[in-house]
PDB file of C-alpha atoms and ligand atoms in Angstrom:
ATOM      1  CA  MET A   1      -8.481  -2.582  17.418  1.00 66.00           C
ATOM      2  CA  TYR A   2      -6.139  -4.195  19.856  1.00 67.00           C
ATOM      3  CA  VAL A   3      -6.904  -7.376  21.646  1.00 63.00           C
ATOM      4  CA  ALA A   4      -4.792  -8.151  24.607  1.00 55.00           C
ATOM      5  CA  THR A   5      -3.630 -11.872  24.828  1.00 55.00           C
ATOM      6  CA  GLY A   6      -1.430 -12.064  27.617  1.00 59.00           C
ATOM      7  CA  SER A   7       1.625 -10.150  27.372  1.00 62.00           C
ATOM      8  CA  SER A   8       1.697  -8.766  23.558  1.00 71.00           C
ATOM      9  CA  PRO A   9      -1.467  -6.901  22.534  1.00 80.00           C
ATOM     10  CA  VAL A  10      -2.487  -8.015  18.714  1.00 90.00           C
ATOM     11  CA  LEU A  11      -3.688  -5.746  16.518  1.00 93.00           C
ATOM     12  CA  THR A  12      -6.981  -6.884  14.211  1.00 94.00           C
ATOM     13  CA  GLY A  13      -9.270  -5.318  11.922  1.00 93.00           C
ATOM     14  CA  VAL A  14      -6.297  -3.793   9.946  1.00 95.00           C
ATOM     15  CA  PRO A  15      -7.631  -1.977   6.473  1.00 93.00           C
ATOM     16  CA  TYR A  16      -7.502  -4.566   3.811  1.00 92.00           C
ATOM     17  CA  ARG A  17      -6.190  -7.076   5.959  1.00 92.00           C
ATOM     18  CA  PRO A  18      -9.269  -7.982   7.804  1.00 92.00           C
ATOM     19  CA  GLN A  19      -8.391 -11.637   8.054  1.00 94.00           C
ATOM     20  CA  ASP A  20      -4.884 -11.288   9.411  1.00 96.00           C
ATOM     21  CA  VAL A  21      -3.610 -10.804  13.324  1.00 96.00           C
ATOM     22  CA  TYR A  22      -0.478  -8.318  13.919  1.00 96.00           C
ATOM     23  CA  VAL A  23       1.751  -8.873  16.960  1.00 93.00           C
ATOM     24  CA  PHE A  24       3.237  -6.210  18.747  1.00 91.00           C
ATOM     25  CA  TYR A  25       6.829  -6.271  18.280  1.00 90.00           C
ATOM     26  CA  LYS A  26       8.316  -2.861  19.640  1.00 86.00           C
ATOM     27  CA  LEU A  27       8.170   0.686  19.569  1.00 85.00           C
ATOM     28  CA  HIS A  28      10.704   3.172  18.632  1.00 86.00           C
ATOM     29  CA  LEU A  29      10.977   6.954  18.185  1.00 88.00           C
ATOM     30  CA  HIS A  30      12.079   9.692  15.605  1.00 93.00           C
ATOM     31  CA  VAL A  31      12.865  13.175  17.033  1.00 91.00           C
ATOM     32  CA  GLY A  32      14.475  16.139  15.431  1.00 90.00           C
ATOM     33  CA  ASN A  33      16.721  18.940  16.869  1.00 88.00           C
ATOM     34  CA  ARG A  34      14.079  21.555  16.091  1.00 88.00           C
ATOM     35  CA  LEU A  35      10.754  22.356  16.870  1.00 88.00           C
ATOM     36  CA  ARG A  36       8.129  21.115  14.109  1.00 92.00           C
ATOM     37  CA  ARG A  37      11.047  19.066  12.599  1.00 91.00           C
ATOM     38  CA  GLY A  38      10.731  15.639  14.188  1.00 93.00           C
ATOM     39  CA  SER A  39       7.751  13.682  12.660  1.00 96.00           C
ATOM     40  CA  GLU A  40       8.339  11.636   9.358  1.00 96.00           C
ATOM     41  CA  HIS A  41       4.992  12.042   8.384  1.00 97.00           C
ATOM     42  CA  GLU A  42       3.776  15.138   7.292  1.00 95.00           C
ATOM     43  CA  LEU A  43       0.024  16.172   7.680  1.00 94.00           C
ATOM     44  CA  ASP A  44      -1.475  18.854   5.463  1.00 91.00           C
ATOM     45  CA  GLY A  45       1.926  20.312   5.137  1.00 91.00           C
ATOM     46  CA  PHE A  46       3.076  20.316   8.621  1.00 94.00           C
ATOM     47  CA  LYS A  47       5.497  18.263  10.470  1.00 95.00           C
ATOM     48  CA  PHE A  48       5.358  17.502  14.507  1.00 96.00           C
ATOM     49  CA  ASP A  49       7.705  17.600  17.240  1.00 94.00           C
ATOM     50  CA  GLY A  50       8.245  13.716  16.943  1.00 94.00           C
ATOM     51  CA  GLU A  51       6.420  10.773  15.778  1.00 95.00           C
ATOM     52  CA  ILE A  52       6.287   7.182  17.658  1.00 92.00           C
ATOM     53  CA  HIS A  53       6.286   4.127  15.519  1.00 93.00           C
ATOM     54  CA  LEU A  54       4.503   1.002  17.144  1.00 93.00           C
ATOM     55  CA  ILE A  55       5.556  -1.829  14.900  1.00 93.00           C
ATOM     56  CA  HIS A  56       3.705  -4.972  14.431  1.00 95.00           C
ATOM     57  CA  TYR A  57       4.347  -8.441  12.427  1.00 96.00           C
ATOM     58  CA  ASN A  58       1.898 -10.586  10.665  1.00 97.00           C
ATOM     59  CA  GLN A  59       1.231 -13.732  12.660  1.00 96.00           C
ATOM     60  CA  LYS A  60       1.343 -15.953   9.854  1.00 97.00           C
ATOM     61  CA  TYR A  61       4.879 -15.135   9.185  1.00 97.00           C
ATOM     62  CA  GLY A  62       5.962 -16.136  12.675  1.00 95.00           C
ATOM     63  CA  SER A  63       8.524 -13.365  13.103  1.00 95.00           C
ATOM     64  CA  PHE A  64       9.472  -9.907  12.372  1.00 94.00           C
ATOM     65  CA  ASP A  65      12.439 -11.005  10.362  1.00 95.00           C
ATOM     66  CA  ASN A  66      10.164 -13.334   8.297  1.00 96.00           C
ATOM     67  CA  ALA A  67       7.774 -10.667   7.846  1.00 97.00           C
ATOM     68  CA  VAL A  68      10.032  -7.859   7.089  1.00 95.00           C
ATOM     69  CA  THR A  69      10.158  -8.837   3.230  1.00 94.00           C
ATOM     70  CA  LYS A  70       6.414  -9.666   2.445  1.00 96.00           C
ATOM     71  CA  LEU A  71       4.024  -7.280   0.986  1.00 95.00           C
ATOM     72  CA  ASP A  72       1.307  -7.672   3.837  1.00 96.00           C
ATOM     73  CA  GLY A  73       4.317  -8.373   6.377  1.00 97.00           C
ATOM     74  CA  LEU A  74       3.960  -5.247   8.597  1.00 97.00           C
ATOM     75  CA  VAL A  75       1.649  -2.507  10.158  1.00 97.00           C
ATOM     76  CA  VAL A  76       3.095   0.721  11.659  1.00 97.00           C
ATOM     77  CA  ILE A  77       1.034   3.103  13.791  1.00 96.00           C
ATOM     78  CA  GLY A  78       2.384   6.480  13.952  1.00 97.00           C
ATOM     79  CA  VAL A  79       1.662   8.601  16.565  1.00 95.00           C
ATOM     80  CA  PHE A  80       2.590  12.323  16.402  1.00 96.00           C
ATOM     81  CA  LEU A  81       4.164  14.026  19.776  1.00 93.00           C
ATOM     82  CA  GLN A  82       3.496  17.610  19.850  1.00 91.00           C
ATOM     83  CA  PHE A  83       5.233  19.832  22.555  1.00 86.00           C
ATOM     84  CA  GLN A  84       2.575  22.173  24.558  1.00 80.00           C
ATOM     85  CA  ARG A  85       4.604  24.451  26.895  1.00 71.00           C
ATOM     86  CA  PHE A  86       2.400  23.761  30.316  1.00 64.00           C
ATOM     87  CA  TYR A  87       1.756  19.905  29.651  1.00 60.00           C
ATOM     88  CA  ARG A  88       2.664  17.547  32.366  1.00 55.00           C
ATOM     89  CA  PHE A  89       2.887  13.841  30.735  1.00 53.00           C
ATOM     90  CA  LEU A  90       4.146  10.805  32.163  1.00 51.00           C
ATOM     91  CA  LEU A  91       6.437  10.051  29.384  1.00 53.00           C
ATOM     92  CA  LEU A  92       9.858   9.825  31.041  1.00 48.00           C
ATOM     93  CA  GLY A  93      13.175   8.953  28.964  1.00 46.00           C
ATOM     94  CA  ALA A  94      14.216   6.152  31.295  1.00 45.00           C
ATOM     95  CA  ASP A  95      10.713   4.275  30.353  1.00 52.00           C
ATOM     96  CA  TRP A  96      11.754   4.117  26.731  1.00 52.00           C
ATOM     97  CA  LYS A  97      14.669   1.908  27.485  1.00 51.00           C
ATOM     98  CA  LYS A  98      12.129  -0.735  28.276  1.00 52.00           C
ATOM     99  CA  GLU A  99      10.574  -0.491  24.777  1.00 48.00           C
ATOM    100  CA  ALA A 100       9.664  -3.980  24.238  1.00 43.00           C
ATOM    101  CA  PHE A 101       7.571  -3.888  27.342  1.00 49.00           C
ATOM    102  CA  TYR A 102       5.764  -0.801  26.673  1.00 64.00           C
ATOM    103  CA  ASP A 103       1.927  -1.197  26.418  1.00 75.00           C
ATOM    104  CA  PRO A 104       1.389   0.124  22.723  1.00 82.00           C
ATOM    105  CA  ARG A 105      -2.183   0.908  23.854  1.00 82.00           C
ATOM    106  CA  GLN A 106      -1.394   3.539  26.298  1.00 79.00           C
ATOM    107  CA  LEU A 107       0.176   5.752  23.502  1.00 84.00           C
ATOM    108  CA  LEU A 108      -2.462   5.938  21.252  1.00 89.00           C
ATOM    109  CA  PRO A 109      -4.625   9.485  21.131  1.00 91.00           C
ATOM    110  CA  LEU A 110      -7.979   9.515  22.610  1.00 90.00           C
ATOM    111  CA  GLN A 111      -9.534  10.449  19.075  1.00 93.00           C
ATOM    112  CA  LYS A 112      -8.954   7.531  16.716  1.00 93.00           C
ATOM    113  CA  ASP A 113      -9.214   9.327  13.282  1.00 96.00           C
ATOM    114  CA  PHE A 114      -6.173   7.845  11.075  1.00 96.00           C
ATOM    115  CA  LEU A 115      -5.014   7.985   7.730  1.00 97.00           C
ATOM    116  CA  VAL A 116      -3.467   4.441   6.369  1.00 96.00           C
ATOM    117  CA  TYR A 117      -1.748   3.833   3.202  1.00 96.00           C
ATOM    118  CA  GLN A 118       0.764   0.928   1.811  1.00 95.00           C
ATOM    119  CA  GLY A 119       4.265   2.125   2.162  1.00 95.00           C
ATOM    120  CA  SER A 120       8.009   1.066   2.930  1.00 94.00           C
ATOM    121  CA  LEU A 121      10.107   1.062   6.321  1.00 93.00           C
ATOM    122  CA  THR A 122      11.746   4.110   6.635  1.00 91.00           C
ATOM    123  CA  THR A 123      15.040   2.968   7.843  1.00 87.00           C
ATOM    124  CA  PRO A 124      17.102   0.354   5.912  1.00 86.00           C
ATOM    125  CA  PRO A 125      16.408  -2.124   3.984  1.00 87.00           C
ATOM    126  CA  CYS A 126      13.300   0.384   3.455  1.00 89.00           C
ATOM    127  CA  SER A 127      11.104  -2.911   2.168  1.00 90.00           C
ATOM    128  CA  GLU A 128       7.896  -2.177   0.889  1.00 92.00           C
ATOM    129  CA  SER A 129       5.784  -4.397   3.067  1.00 95.00           C
ATOM    130  CA  VAL A 130       4.468  -1.768   5.625  1.00 97.00           C
ATOM    131  CA  ARG A 131       0.687  -0.801   6.063  1.00 97.00           C
ATOM    132  CA  HIS A 132       1.129   2.651   7.630  1.00 97.00           C
ATOM    133  CA  ILE A 133      -1.640   3.702  10.104  1.00 97.00           C
ATOM    134  CA  VAL A 134      -0.809   7.407  10.867  1.00 97.00           C
ATOM    135  CA  MET A 135      -3.108   8.856  13.963  1.00 97.00           C
ATOM    136  CA  ARG A 136      -4.403  12.297  12.646  1.00 96.00           C
ATOM    137  CA  TYR A 137      -4.117  13.858  16.232  1.00 95.00           C
ATOM    138  CA  PRO A 138      -1.034  14.215  18.227  1.00 94.00           C
ATOM    139  CA  ILE A 139      -0.459  13.292  21.907  1.00 90.00           C
ATOM    140  CA  ASN A 140       0.887  16.132  24.112  1.00 88.00           C
ATOM    141  CA  ILE A 141       4.466  16.219  25.556  1.00 85.00           C
ATOM    142  CA  SER A 142       6.035  18.474  27.840  1.00 83.00           C
ATOM    143  CA  SER A 143       9.217  20.390  27.305  1.00 83.00           C
ATOM    144  CA  GLN A 144      11.032  18.065  29.748  1.00 82.00           C
ATOM    145  CA  ASN A 145       9.712  14.866  28.009  1.00 82.00           C
ATOM    146  CA  LEU A 146      11.118  16.425  24.673  1.00 87.00           C
ATOM    147  CA  GLN A 147      14.407  17.128  25.777  1.00 86.00           C
ATOM    148  CA  ALA A 148      14.664  13.734  27.342  1.00 83.00           C
ATOM    149  CA  LEU A 149      13.300  11.712  24.100  1.00 85.00           C
ATOM    150  CA  ARG A 150      15.931  13.782  22.187  1.00 88.00           C
ATOM    151  CA  GLN A 151      18.658  12.861  24.782  1.00 87.00           C
ATOM    152  CA  LEU A 152      18.200   9.156  24.260  1.00 85.00           C
ATOM    153  CA  PRO A 153      20.784   7.150  22.683  1.00 84.00           C
ATOM    154  CA  ASN A 154      20.978   5.934  19.235  1.00 82.00           C
ATOM    155  CA  ASN A 155      22.378   2.819  18.200  1.00 81.00           C
ATOM    156  CA  GLU A 156      26.089   4.369  18.065  1.00 86.00           C
ATOM    157  CA  GLY A 157      25.320   5.688  21.521  1.00 87.00           C
ATOM    158  CA  SER A 158      25.057   9.314  20.495  1.00 89.00           C
ATOM    159  CA  PRO A 159      22.098  11.423  21.219  1.00 88.00           C
ATOM    160  CA  ILE A 160      19.314  11.012  18.854  1.00 87.00           C
ATOM    161  CA  SER A 161      18.957  14.548  18.147  1.00 84.00           C
ATOM    162  CA  GLN A 162      22.600  15.068  17.206  1.00 85.00           C
ATOM    163  CA  TYR A 163      21.557  13.727  13.915  1.00 83.00           C
ATOM    164  CA  THR A 164      18.313  13.080  14.088  1.00 86.00           C
ATOM    165  CA  ASN A 165      16.503  10.134  12.742  1.00 87.00           C
ATOM    166  CA  VAL A 166      14.146  11.254  10.493  1.00 91.00           C
ATOM    167  CA  ARG A 167      14.145  10.124   6.938  1.00 92.00           C
ATOM    168  CA  PRO A 168      13.530  12.947   4.200  1.00 91.00           C
ATOM    169  CA  LEU A 169      10.210  13.034   3.148  1.00 92.00           C
ATOM    170  CA  GLN A 170       9.211  10.606  -0.052  1.00 91.00           C
ATOM    171  CA  GLY A 171       7.085  11.405  -2.698  1.00 89.00           C
ATOM    172  CA  ARG A 172       3.192  10.312  -2.520  1.00 87.00           C
ATOM    173  CA  LEU A 173       3.423   8.653  -6.207  1.00 87.00           C
ATOM    174  CA  TYR A 174       0.758   6.371  -6.914  1.00 88.00           C
ATOM    175  CA  ARG A 175      -0.141   5.678  -3.429  1.00 92.00           C
ATOM    176  CA  ARG A 176      -3.766   5.816  -2.475  1.00 94.00           C
ATOM    177  CA  VAL A 177      -4.175   7.192   1.249  1.00 94.00           C
ATOM    178  CA  ASP A 178      -7.571   6.265   2.791  1.00 95.00           C
ATOM    179  CA  THR A 179      -9.109   8.078   6.259  1.00 95.00           C
ATOM    180  CA  ASN A 180     -11.562   6.716   8.399  1.00 94.00           C
ATOM    181  CA  PHE A 181     -12.948  10.346   9.058  1.00 95.00           C
ATOM    182  CA  PRO A 182     -14.518  12.617   6.278  1.00 93.00           C
ATOM    183  CA  CYS A 183     -11.756  14.256   3.994  1.00 82.00           C
ATOM    184  CA  PHE A 184     -12.432  16.219   1.010  1.00 70.00           C
TER     185      PHE A 184
HETATM  186 ZN1   ZN B 201      10.159   4.269  12.629  1.00 89.14          ZN
END
C-alpha cells in the first residue's frame, strides 16, 4: 500500500518484503506501434496496448543507483494500458514530461488484484533486482491518449513508437509467480 509522506509517496507491505519501505522514484512507459503489442508483460498469452512502470527503490539503500544491483533493491509496479474507442481520460502527453512529479496512486486501476514475481530490469543492465508487481486489470485510455503517448520522445529524441521500447518476452524459467486473487 502507498503511504503519503510529503512529496514522495512510499510503498509498504510489499510481498516478501514486509519490513522494507520503497520510495517512489519515477515512472516510465512502454508502447508499441500496433494495438495489443505495447506491454512488456503478457497475461494469459495476451499483450496490452501499453504498460506503465512505477519504479521504487528500497529506502535502506538511499538511492536508486545504490539499490539497482541489490536483490531486494527495486519494486516495479506494472499497469497495463488498454485502448477503448469511446473512453475519455485525462492522461495527456504533456503531463508525462513531468514524470518525476506524477502521483503514482492516480495511475493504479480501481481493482487491486495483482501478480508478483522476482525478476529483472527490462532495460540494460537488466539487473536481477526487481520485484515485479503486475496489476491484473488495465486502465483505459482513449485513442488520442494512445497517439500522444506513442509520440513522446525516447532518449534519442525519436518518437517511442518508431522503434518501440518493449523488451522481447523472457522465459518464466524457475520463477514463482504469486497472486493476491484465486488462480488455478
Ligand atoms: Zn519499464
